[in-house]
Amino acid sequence: MSKQQSNSKSKPKRTRRSFTDEFKIEAVKMVTEQGFKAAEVARSLDVNENLIHRWKAKFSQPENDAENDELKQLREEVKRLRMERAILPLEMSIPNSNFLLPLFF
């Protein structure tokens, strides 16, 4: 039996399904608002669990711009404090560097 003949008896190719954004958003809401696990939603909708996670990442938005602004500000503050923490031991190791300390406080 040739390779071509064996392929003719195999299962027909499965067509790729497409989902509307509305469907995806509703699936994400089941996870985020209704408290279902992604695996449960995936099983009930007959989709791969990875799709649910991808849709969640795509359609889940931060609550508001104020949270984004606060997060950005906090990250900048952490960066500044880490730099100060890294510099301070260097300043302390230099003899007679006490005159530089007020610059950091």
PDB file of C-alpha atoms in Angstrom, residues 10-96:
ATOM      1  CA  SER A  10      -7.098   8.821   7.668  1.00  0.00           C
ATOM      2  CA  LYS A  11      -9.430  11.247   9.381  1.00  0.00           C
ATOM      3  CA  PRO A  12     -10.437  14.295   7.401  1.00  0.00           C
ATOM      4  CA  LYS A  13      -8.501  17.431   8.258  1.00  0.00           C
ATOM      5  CA  ARG A  14     -10.062  19.480  10.969  1.00  0.00           C
ATOM      6  CA  THR A  15     -10.783  23.038   9.959  1.00  0.00           C
ATOM      7  CA  ARG A  16      -9.501  25.805  12.149  1.00  0.00           C
ATOM      8  CA  ARG A  17     -12.248  27.340  14.215  1.00  0.00           C
ATOM      9  CA  SER A  18     -12.467  31.069  14.678  1.00  0.00           C
ATOM     10  CA  PHE A  19     -14.142  32.842  17.550  1.00  0.00           C
ATOM     11  CA  THR A  20     -15.610  36.296  17.714  1.00  0.00           C
ATOM     12  CA  ASP A  21     -14.218  38.857  20.121  1.00  0.00           C
ATOM     13  CA  GLU A  22     -17.550  38.803  21.934  1.00  0.00           C
ATOM     14  CA  PHE A  23     -17.207  35.045  22.528  1.00  0.00           C
ATOM     15  CA  LYS A  24     -13.655  35.490  23.779  1.00  0.00           C
ATOM     16  CA  ILE A  25     -14.638  38.318  26.121  1.00  0.00           C
ATOM     17  CA  GLU A  26     -17.466  36.251  27.582  1.00  0.00           C
ATOM     18  CA  ALA A  27     -15.048  33.363  28.155  1.00  0.00           C
ATOM     19  CA  VAL A  28     -12.640  35.712  29.929  1.00  0.00           C
ATOM     20  CA  LYS A  29     -15.460  37.093  32.083  1.00  0.00           C
ATOM     21  CA  MET A  30     -16.269  33.555  33.202  1.00  0.00           C
ATOM     22  CA  VAL A  31     -12.732  33.355  34.605  1.00  0.00           C
ATOM     23  CA  THR A  32     -12.281  36.899  35.909  1.00  0.00           C
ATOM     24  CA  GLU A  33     -15.742  37.800  37.160  1.00  0.00           C
ATOM     25  CA  GLN A  34     -17.514  34.519  37.834  1.00  0.00           C
ATOM     26  CA  GLY A  35     -14.558  32.759  39.446  1.00  0.00           C
ATOM     27  CA  PHE A  36     -14.326  29.692  37.227  1.00  0.00           C
ATOM     28  CA  LYS A  37     -10.918  28.175  36.551  1.00  0.00           C
ATOM     29  CA  ALA A  38      -9.533  28.507  33.034  1.00  0.00           C
ATOM     30  CA  ALA A  39      -9.511  24.720  32.667  1.00  0.00           C
ATOM     31  CA  GLU A  40     -13.207  24.508  33.564  1.00  0.00           C
ATOM     32  CA  VAL A  41     -14.133  27.213  31.069  1.00  0.00           C
ATOM     33  CA  ALA A  42     -12.027  25.578  28.379  1.00  0.00           C
ATOM     34  CA  ARG A  43     -13.731  22.229  28.901  1.00  0.00           C
ATOM     35  CA  SER A  44     -17.213  23.725  28.890  1.00  0.00           C
ATOM     36  CA  LEU A  45     -16.526  25.666  25.680  1.00  0.00           C
ATOM     37  CA  ASP A  46     -14.565  22.841  24.035  1.00  0.00           C
ATOM     38  CA  VAL A  47     -11.436  24.932  23.477  1.00  0.00           C
ATOM     39  CA  ASN A  48      -7.833  24.538  24.541  1.00  0.00           C
ATOM     40  CA  GLU A  49      -7.015  25.983  27.951  1.00  0.00           C
ATOM     41  CA  ASN A  50      -4.127  27.947  26.446  1.00  0.00           C
ATOM     42  CA  LEU A  51      -6.633  29.908  24.374  1.00  0.00           C
ATOM     43  CA  ILE A  52      -8.435  31.013  27.513  1.00  0.00           C
ATOM     44  CA  HIS A  53      -5.153  32.253  29.006  1.00  0.00           C
ATOM     45  CA  ARG A  54      -4.235  34.099  25.794  1.00  0.00           C
ATOM     46  CA  TRP A  55      -7.662  35.705  25.576  1.00  0.00           C
ATOM     47  CA  LYS A  56      -7.447  36.740  29.204  1.00  0.00           C
ATOM     48  CA  ALA A  57      -4.101  38.431  28.601  1.00  0.00           C
ATOM     49  CA  LYS A  58      -5.466  40.163  25.522  1.00  0.00           C
ATOM     50  CA  PHE A  59      -8.819  41.341  26.845  1.00  0.00           C
ATOM     51  CA  SER A  60      -8.179  41.918  30.542  1.00  0.00           C
ATOM     52  CA  GLN A  61      -7.477  45.587  31.048  1.00  0.00           C
ATOM     53  CA  PRO A  62      -6.278  47.356  34.177  1.00  0.00           C
ATOM     54  CA  GLU A  63      -9.101  48.890  36.200  1.00  0.00           C
ATOM     55  CA  ASN A  64      -8.232  52.452  35.274  1.00  0.00           C
ATOM     56  CA  ASP A  65      -5.520  54.857  34.292  1.00  0.00           C
ATOM     57  CA  ALA A  66      -4.995  55.941  37.895  1.00  0.00           C
ATOM     58  CA  GLU A  67      -3.730  52.453  38.751  1.00  0.00           C
ATOM     59  CA  ASN A  68      -1.379  52.529  35.769  1.00  0.00           C
ATOM     60  CA  ASP A  69      -0.059  55.936  36.822  1.00  0.00           C
ATOM     61  CA  GLU A  70       0.457  54.799  40.395  1.00  0.00           C
ATOM     62  CA  LEU A  71       2.206  51.625  39.237  1.00  0.00           C
ATOM     63  CA  LYS A  72       4.523  53.647  36.986  1.00  0.00           C
ATOM     64  CA  GLN A  73       5.295  56.066  39.830  1.00  0.00           C
ATOM     65  CA  LEU A  74       6.034  53.239  42.268  1.00  0.00           C
ATOM     66  CA  ARG A  75       8.343  51.518  39.786  1.00  0.00           C
ATOM     67  CA  GLU A  76      10.265  54.772  39.294  1.00  0.00           C
ATOM     68  CA  GLU A  77      10.551  55.206  43.060  1.00  0.00           C
ATOM     69  CA  VAL A  78      11.838  51.654  43.500  1.00  0.00           C
ATOM     70  CA  LYS A  79      14.419  52.263  40.776  1.00  0.00           C
ATOM     71  CA  ARG A  80      15.571  55.495  42.458  1.00  0.00           C
ATOM     72  CA  LEU A  81      15.784  53.861  45.895  1.00  0.00           C
ATOM     73  CA  ARG A  82      17.796  50.947  44.540  1.00  0.00           C
ATOM     74  CA  MET A  83      20.248  53.363  42.965  1.00  0.00           C
ATOM     75  CA  GLU A  84      20.571  55.280  46.245  1.00  0.00           C
ATOM     76  CA  ARG A  85      21.093  52.051  48.159  1.00  0.00           C
ATOM     77  CA  ALA A  86      23.838  51.027  45.734  1.00  0.00           C
ATOM     78  CA  ILE A  87      25.579  54.410  45.940  1.00  0.00           C
ATOM     79  CA  LEU A  88      25.401  54.905  49.705  1.00  0.00           C
ATOM     80  CA  PRO A  89      27.921  52.178  50.653  1.00  0.00           C
ATOM     81  CA  LEU A  90      30.352  53.654  48.130  1.00  0.00           C
ATOM     82  CA  GLU A  91      30.036  57.093  49.703  1.00  0.00           C
ATOM     83  CA  MET A  92      30.544  55.664  53.166  1.00  0.00           C
ATOM     84  CA  SER A  93      33.752  53.935  52.108  1.00  0.00           C
ATOM     85  CA  ILE A  94      35.388  57.185  50.936  1.00  0.00           C
ATOM     86  CA  PRO A  95      37.300  58.920  53.776  1.00  0.00           C
ATOM     87  CA  ASN A  96      35.851  62.285  54.786  1.00  0.00           C
TER      88      ASN A  96
END
